[in-house]
């Protein structure tokens, strides 16, 4: 039973979840982060039902950091706009600085320690790992790399994500006159723009794309069109194609450092928390990094189907069907069901693809509720 000393590099959702669970099972945990909470992380802060389900499983009540719940989502496509209604809120909106600080405090409360330092690299030896920071050198039996994108830990061990999307956001303010979240597939190629209400007249407004480009002008004009006041525009990478290996002998990568974001939605908080939890719990096994690699195997295999789904959504639906033929999968009767199941963690992308094709072949297009374009 290895357990031992663990260093978690990074204190976002991946690192905090890993530190929390590792502390609970009796591991001596040190979190090293270059930033001090509360710190800013460019993000939409949207939490899907599977993220909420996971937080309940690990006994972490996120209730106090949820600012707004979207049971209704307006989807804007070139073929029209649709109001989709969900049984459980599809998106619960958080402010990342509050979410991350809350999770960090929970990890500390459960026994993790925190050191403020920037990690430059890690060096694996036979008996342990050296973590080289700008201020000091630290030693541990195991390291969990949770330092986001681009990851110093990942680069040190030669494992880096194969593709990155880019996304920009700002906290805009004003009055929009509706509480629904908005996903707009007409603003940017191979991606979408979003509006997530935060309450109190604030909105997380952003856009992301798998294609590299300069998007700040697009985001500014989107915010202007919505009649909102633009806040500080911030951007970051979203890595969505992991390398084939997730760990070495003593180092496990998690979250964005591994490139786990969803290629279809850009969602990464769930994947960060899940990989953080699995890496920490693997420390109970005789060979933790091998165990972690096995646990992550099926997830990585589904990434291939997620990439195919992204191709259907952004390549076929957004460009071909909706723009040129006035049709979209979002008008199909079964779409709410498929979205509910995938965001609820009840359907893999492999299964979702099968359902998407089935519903497109079988169903007569039915508009759930057509609303005028925003
Ligand atoms: C604009 C935008 C919008 C997004 N919207 C959503 C959304 O609505 N919902 C969703 O689920 N996902 C969203 N994502 C993705 C999500 O933000 C990430 O997938 C998620 O933050 C990954 O968590 P993480 O813990 O792996 O890394 P991070 O949250 O990036 O945390 C990494 C931590 O490591 C620290 N660190 C970095 N380098 C070092 C170093 N060298 N030494 C020490 N510490 C270091 C950082 O300070 C940070 O605290 C969005 C991303 C972007 C860019």
PDB file of C-alpha atoms in Angstrom, residues 137-271:
ATOM      1  CA  UNK A 137      13.233  22.208  -4.322  1.00  0.00           C
ATOM      2  CA  UNK A 138      10.619  19.809  -2.943  1.00  0.00           C
ATOM      3  CA  UNK A 139      10.652  16.020  -2.675  1.00  0.00           C
ATOM      4  CA  UNK A 140       7.789  13.553  -2.789  1.00  0.00           C
ATOM      5  CA  UNK A 141       6.922   9.939  -3.541  1.00  0.00           C
ATOM      6  CA  UNK A 142       4.257  10.947  -6.074  1.00  0.00           C
ATOM      7  CA  UNK A 143       3.380  14.041  -8.080  1.00  0.00           C
ATOM      8  CA  UNK A 144       0.008  14.927  -9.521  1.00  0.00           C
ATOM      9  CA  UNK A 145       0.402  17.455 -12.326  1.00  0.00           C
ATOM     10  CA  UNK A 146      -2.604  19.773 -12.245  1.00  0.00           C
ATOM     11  CA  UNK A 147      -0.966  22.947 -13.486  1.00  0.00           C
ATOM     12  CA  UNK A 148      -3.363  23.532 -16.393  1.00  0.00           C
ATOM     13  CA  UNK A 149      -2.313  24.539 -19.896  1.00  0.00           C
ATOM     14  CA  UNK A 150       0.464  24.704 -20.881  1.00  0.00           C
ATOM     15  CA  UNK A 151       1.807  22.393 -18.192  1.00  0.00           C
ATOM     16  CA  UNK A 152       5.374  22.535 -16.909  1.00  0.00           C
ATOM     17  CA  UNK A 153       4.940  19.163 -15.239  1.00  0.00           C
ATOM     18  CA  UNK A 154       3.684  17.581 -18.458  1.00  0.00           C
ATOM     19  CA  UNK A 155       6.486  19.085 -20.501  1.00  0.00           C
ATOM     20  CA  UNK A 156       9.099  17.785 -18.002  1.00  0.00           C
ATOM     21  CA  UNK A 157       7.886  14.214 -18.446  1.00  0.00           C
ATOM     22  CA  UNK A 158       7.356  14.531 -22.195  1.00  0.00           C
ATOM     23  CA  UNK A 159       3.554  14.253 -22.207  1.00  0.00           C
ATOM     24  CA  UNK A 160       1.692  17.153 -23.829  1.00  0.00           C
ATOM     25  CA  UNK A 161      -1.831  17.516 -25.254  1.00  0.00           C
ATOM     26  CA  UNK A 162      -2.023  17.098 -29.023  1.00  0.00           C
ATOM     27  CA  UNK A 163      -4.513  19.900 -29.810  1.00  0.00           C
ATOM     28  CA  UNK A 164      -5.676  23.105 -28.174  1.00  0.00           C
ATOM     29  CA  UNK A 165      -8.699  25.323 -28.731  1.00  0.00           C
ATOM     30  CA  UNK A 166      -8.654  28.972 -27.694  1.00  0.00           C
ATOM     31  CA  UNK A 167     -11.324  30.790 -25.707  1.00  0.00           C
ATOM     32  CA  UNK A 168     -11.898  34.353 -24.509  1.00  0.00           C
ATOM     33  CA  UNK A 169     -14.288  35.703 -21.919  1.00  0.00           C
ATOM     34  CA  UNK A 170     -15.221  38.769 -19.944  1.00  0.00           C
ATOM     35  CA  UNK A 171     -17.659  39.608 -17.196  1.00  0.00           C
ATOM     36  CA  UNK A 172     -20.001  42.009 -18.966  1.00  0.00           C
ATOM     37  CA  UNK A 173     -22.605  44.016 -17.123  1.00  0.00           C
ATOM     38  CA  UNK A 174     -25.995  45.535 -17.868  1.00  0.00           C
ATOM     39  CA  UNK A 175     -29.487  44.171 -18.418  1.00  0.00           C
ATOM     40  CA  UNK A 176     -30.372  41.461 -20.920  1.00  0.00           C
ATOM     41  CA  UNK A 177     -33.954  40.888 -19.893  1.00  0.00           C
ATOM     42  CA  UNK A 178     -33.722  37.081 -19.718  1.00  0.00           C
ATOM     43  CA  UNK A 179     -32.366  34.443 -17.363  1.00  0.00           C
ATOM     44  CA  UNK A 180     -31.574  31.689 -19.869  1.00  0.00           C
ATOM     45  CA  UNK A 181     -28.052  30.762 -20.879  1.00  0.00           C
ATOM     46  CA  UNK A 182     -27.230  31.355 -24.538  1.00  0.00           C
ATOM     47  CA  UNK A 183     -25.092  29.179 -26.819  1.00  0.00           C
ATOM     48  CA  UNK A 184     -24.573  30.884 -30.181  1.00  0.00           C
ATOM     49  CA  UNK A 185     -23.100  28.763 -32.983  1.00  0.00           C
ATOM     50  CA  UNK A 186     -23.200  31.576 -35.567  1.00  0.00           C
ATOM     51  CA  UNK A 187     -20.479  33.828 -34.164  1.00  0.00           C
ATOM     52  CA  UNK A 188     -17.326  31.831 -34.703  1.00  0.00           C
ATOM     53  CA  UNK A 189     -16.238  28.911 -36.900  1.00  0.00           C
ATOM     54  CA  UNK A 190     -15.561  25.578 -35.143  1.00  0.00           C
ATOM     55  CA  UNK A 191     -16.822  26.878 -31.854  1.00  0.00           C
ATOM     56  CA  UNK A 192     -19.528  28.938 -30.190  1.00  0.00           C
ATOM     57  CA  UNK A 193     -20.177  32.042 -28.153  1.00  0.00           C
ATOM     58  CA  UNK A 194     -21.915  31.902 -24.776  1.00  0.00           C
ATOM     59  CA  UNK A 195     -23.787  34.148 -22.381  1.00  0.00           C
ATOM     60  CA  UNK A 196     -24.033  32.806 -18.839  1.00  0.00           C
ATOM     61  CA  UNK A 197     -25.974  35.018 -16.387  1.00  0.00           C
ATOM     62  CA  UNK A 198     -24.304  35.424 -13.005  1.00  0.00           C
ATOM     63  CA  UNK A 199     -27.020  37.439 -11.282  1.00  0.00           C
ATOM     64  CA  UNK A 200     -26.794  41.073 -10.154  1.00  0.00           C
ATOM     65  CA  UNK A 201     -26.552  42.312 -13.757  1.00  0.00           C
ATOM     66  CA  UNK A 202     -23.318  40.434 -14.511  1.00  0.00           C
ATOM     67  CA  UNK A 203     -22.895  38.016 -17.420  1.00  0.00           C
ATOM     68  CA  UNK A 204     -19.995  35.739 -18.304  1.00  0.00           C
ATOM     69  CA  UNK A 205     -19.811  36.304 -22.061  1.00  0.00           C
ATOM     70  CA  UNK A 206     -17.198  34.547 -24.150  1.00  0.00           C
ATOM     71  CA  UNK A 207     -16.371  32.581 -27.229  1.00  0.00           C
ATOM     72  CA  UNK A 208     -14.090  29.709 -28.104  1.00  0.00           C
ATOM     73  CA  UNK A 209     -12.938  27.946 -31.234  1.00  0.00           C
ATOM     74  CA  UNK A 210     -10.791  25.015 -32.253  1.00  0.00           C
ATOM     75  CA  UNK A 211      -9.304  27.286 -34.940  1.00  0.00           C
ATOM     76  CA  UNK A 212      -6.503  29.619 -33.938  1.00  0.00           C
ATOM     77  CA  UNK A 213      -7.325  33.283 -34.470  1.00  0.00           C
ATOM     78  CA  UNK A 214      -7.651  36.734 -32.967  1.00  0.00           C
ATOM     79  CA  UNK A 215     -11.075  36.811 -31.430  1.00  0.00           C
ATOM     80  CA  UNK A 216     -11.099  39.810 -29.089  1.00  0.00           C
ATOM     81  CA  UNK A 217     -12.704  42.083 -31.718  1.00  0.00           C
ATOM     82  CA  UNK A 218     -15.461  39.482 -32.291  1.00  0.00           C
ATOM     83  CA  UNK A 219     -16.125  39.211 -28.573  1.00  0.00           C
ATOM     84  CA  UNK A 220     -16.247  42.998 -28.184  1.00  0.00           C
ATOM     85  CA  UNK A 221     -18.794  43.373 -30.978  1.00  0.00           C
ATOM     86  CA  UNK A 222     -20.889  40.493 -29.581  1.00  0.00           C
ATOM     87  CA  UNK A 223     -21.039  42.182 -26.166  1.00  0.00           C
ATOM     88  CA  UNK A 224     -21.913  45.501 -27.826  1.00  0.00           C
ATOM     89  CA  UNK A 225     -24.712  43.884 -29.851  1.00  0.00           C
ATOM     90  CA  UNK A 226     -26.139  42.408 -26.666  1.00  0.00           C
ATOM     91  CA  UNK A 227     -26.248  45.952 -25.252  1.00  0.00           C
ATOM     92  CA  UNK A 228     -23.917  45.057 -22.354  1.00  0.00           C
ATOM     93  CA  UNK A 229     -20.857  46.869 -21.003  1.00  0.00           C
ATOM     94  CA  UNK A 230     -17.630  45.018 -21.777  1.00  0.00           C
ATOM     95  CA  UNK A 231     -15.453  43.887 -18.873  1.00  0.00           C
ATOM     96  CA  UNK A 232     -11.780  42.883 -18.939  1.00  0.00           C
ATOM     97  CA  UNK A 233     -11.242  40.429 -21.817  1.00  0.00           C
ATOM     98  CA  UNK A 234      -9.128  37.409 -20.870  1.00  0.00           C
ATOM     99  CA  UNK A 235      -8.207  34.313 -22.835  1.00  0.00           C
ATOM    100  CA  UNK A 236      -6.607  30.941 -22.426  1.00  0.00           C
ATOM    101  CA  UNK A 237      -6.017  27.623 -24.171  1.00  0.00           C
ATOM    102  CA  UNK A 238      -8.457  24.718 -23.921  1.00  0.00           C
ATOM    103  CA  UNK A 239      -6.499  21.502 -24.599  1.00  0.00           C
ATOM    104  CA  UNK A 240      -8.840  18.800 -25.884  1.00  0.00           C
ATOM    105  CA  UNK A 241      -6.708  15.919 -27.236  1.00  0.00           C
ATOM    106  CA  UNK A 242      -4.671  14.077 -24.638  1.00  0.00           C
ATOM    107  CA  UNK A 243      -1.450  12.193 -25.374  1.00  0.00           C
ATOM    108  CA  UNK A 244      -1.764   8.393 -25.414  1.00  0.00           C
ATOM    109  CA  UNK A 245      -0.107   8.123 -21.981  1.00  0.00           C
ATOM    110  CA  UNK A 246      -1.454   9.777 -18.803  1.00  0.00           C
ATOM    111  CA  UNK A 247       1.308   8.992 -16.299  1.00  0.00           C
ATOM    112  CA  UNK A 248       4.919   7.935 -15.869  1.00  0.00           C
ATOM    113  CA  UNK A 249       6.339   5.883 -12.956  1.00  0.00           C
ATOM    114  CA  UNK A 250       5.649   8.506 -10.293  1.00  0.00           C
ATOM    115  CA  UNK A 251       3.859  11.392 -12.006  1.00  0.00           C
ATOM    116  CA  UNK A 252       0.179  11.492 -12.984  1.00  0.00           C
ATOM    117  CA  UNK A 253      -1.273  14.234 -15.182  1.00  0.00           C
ATOM    118  CA  UNK A 254      -4.813  15.527 -14.725  1.00  0.00           C
ATOM    119  CA  UNK A 255      -7.252  18.109 -16.137  1.00  0.00           C
ATOM    120  CA  UNK A 256      -5.934  20.636 -18.649  1.00  0.00           C
ATOM    121  CA  UNK A 257      -2.332  19.558 -18.110  1.00  0.00           C
ATOM    122  CA  UNK A 258      -3.378  16.310 -19.794  1.00  0.00           C
ATOM    123  CA  UNK A 259      -5.678  17.891 -22.412  1.00  0.00           C
ATOM    124  CA  UNK A 260      -8.916  16.442 -21.075  1.00  0.00           C
ATOM    125  CA  UNK A 261     -11.401  19.167 -22.064  1.00  0.00           C
ATOM    126  CA  UNK A 262     -14.424  18.037 -24.042  1.00  0.00           C
ATOM    127  CA  UNK A 263     -13.773  18.567 -27.793  1.00  0.00           C
ATOM    128  CA  UNK A 264     -17.475  19.298 -28.410  1.00  0.00           C
ATOM    129  CA  UNK A 265     -18.299  21.729 -25.609  1.00  0.00           C
ATOM    130  CA  UNK A 266     -14.931  22.892 -24.245  1.00  0.00           C
ATOM    131  CA  UNK A 267     -16.095  21.770 -20.806  1.00  0.00           C
ATOM    132  CA  UNK A 268     -13.065  21.004 -18.628  1.00  0.00           C
ATOM    133  CA  UNK A 269     -14.077  21.404 -14.978  1.00  0.00           C
ATOM    134  CA  UNK A 270     -15.757  17.988 -14.785  1.00  0.00           C
ATOM    135  CA  UNK A 271     -12.819  16.255 -16.478  1.00  0.00           C
TER     136      UNK A 271
END
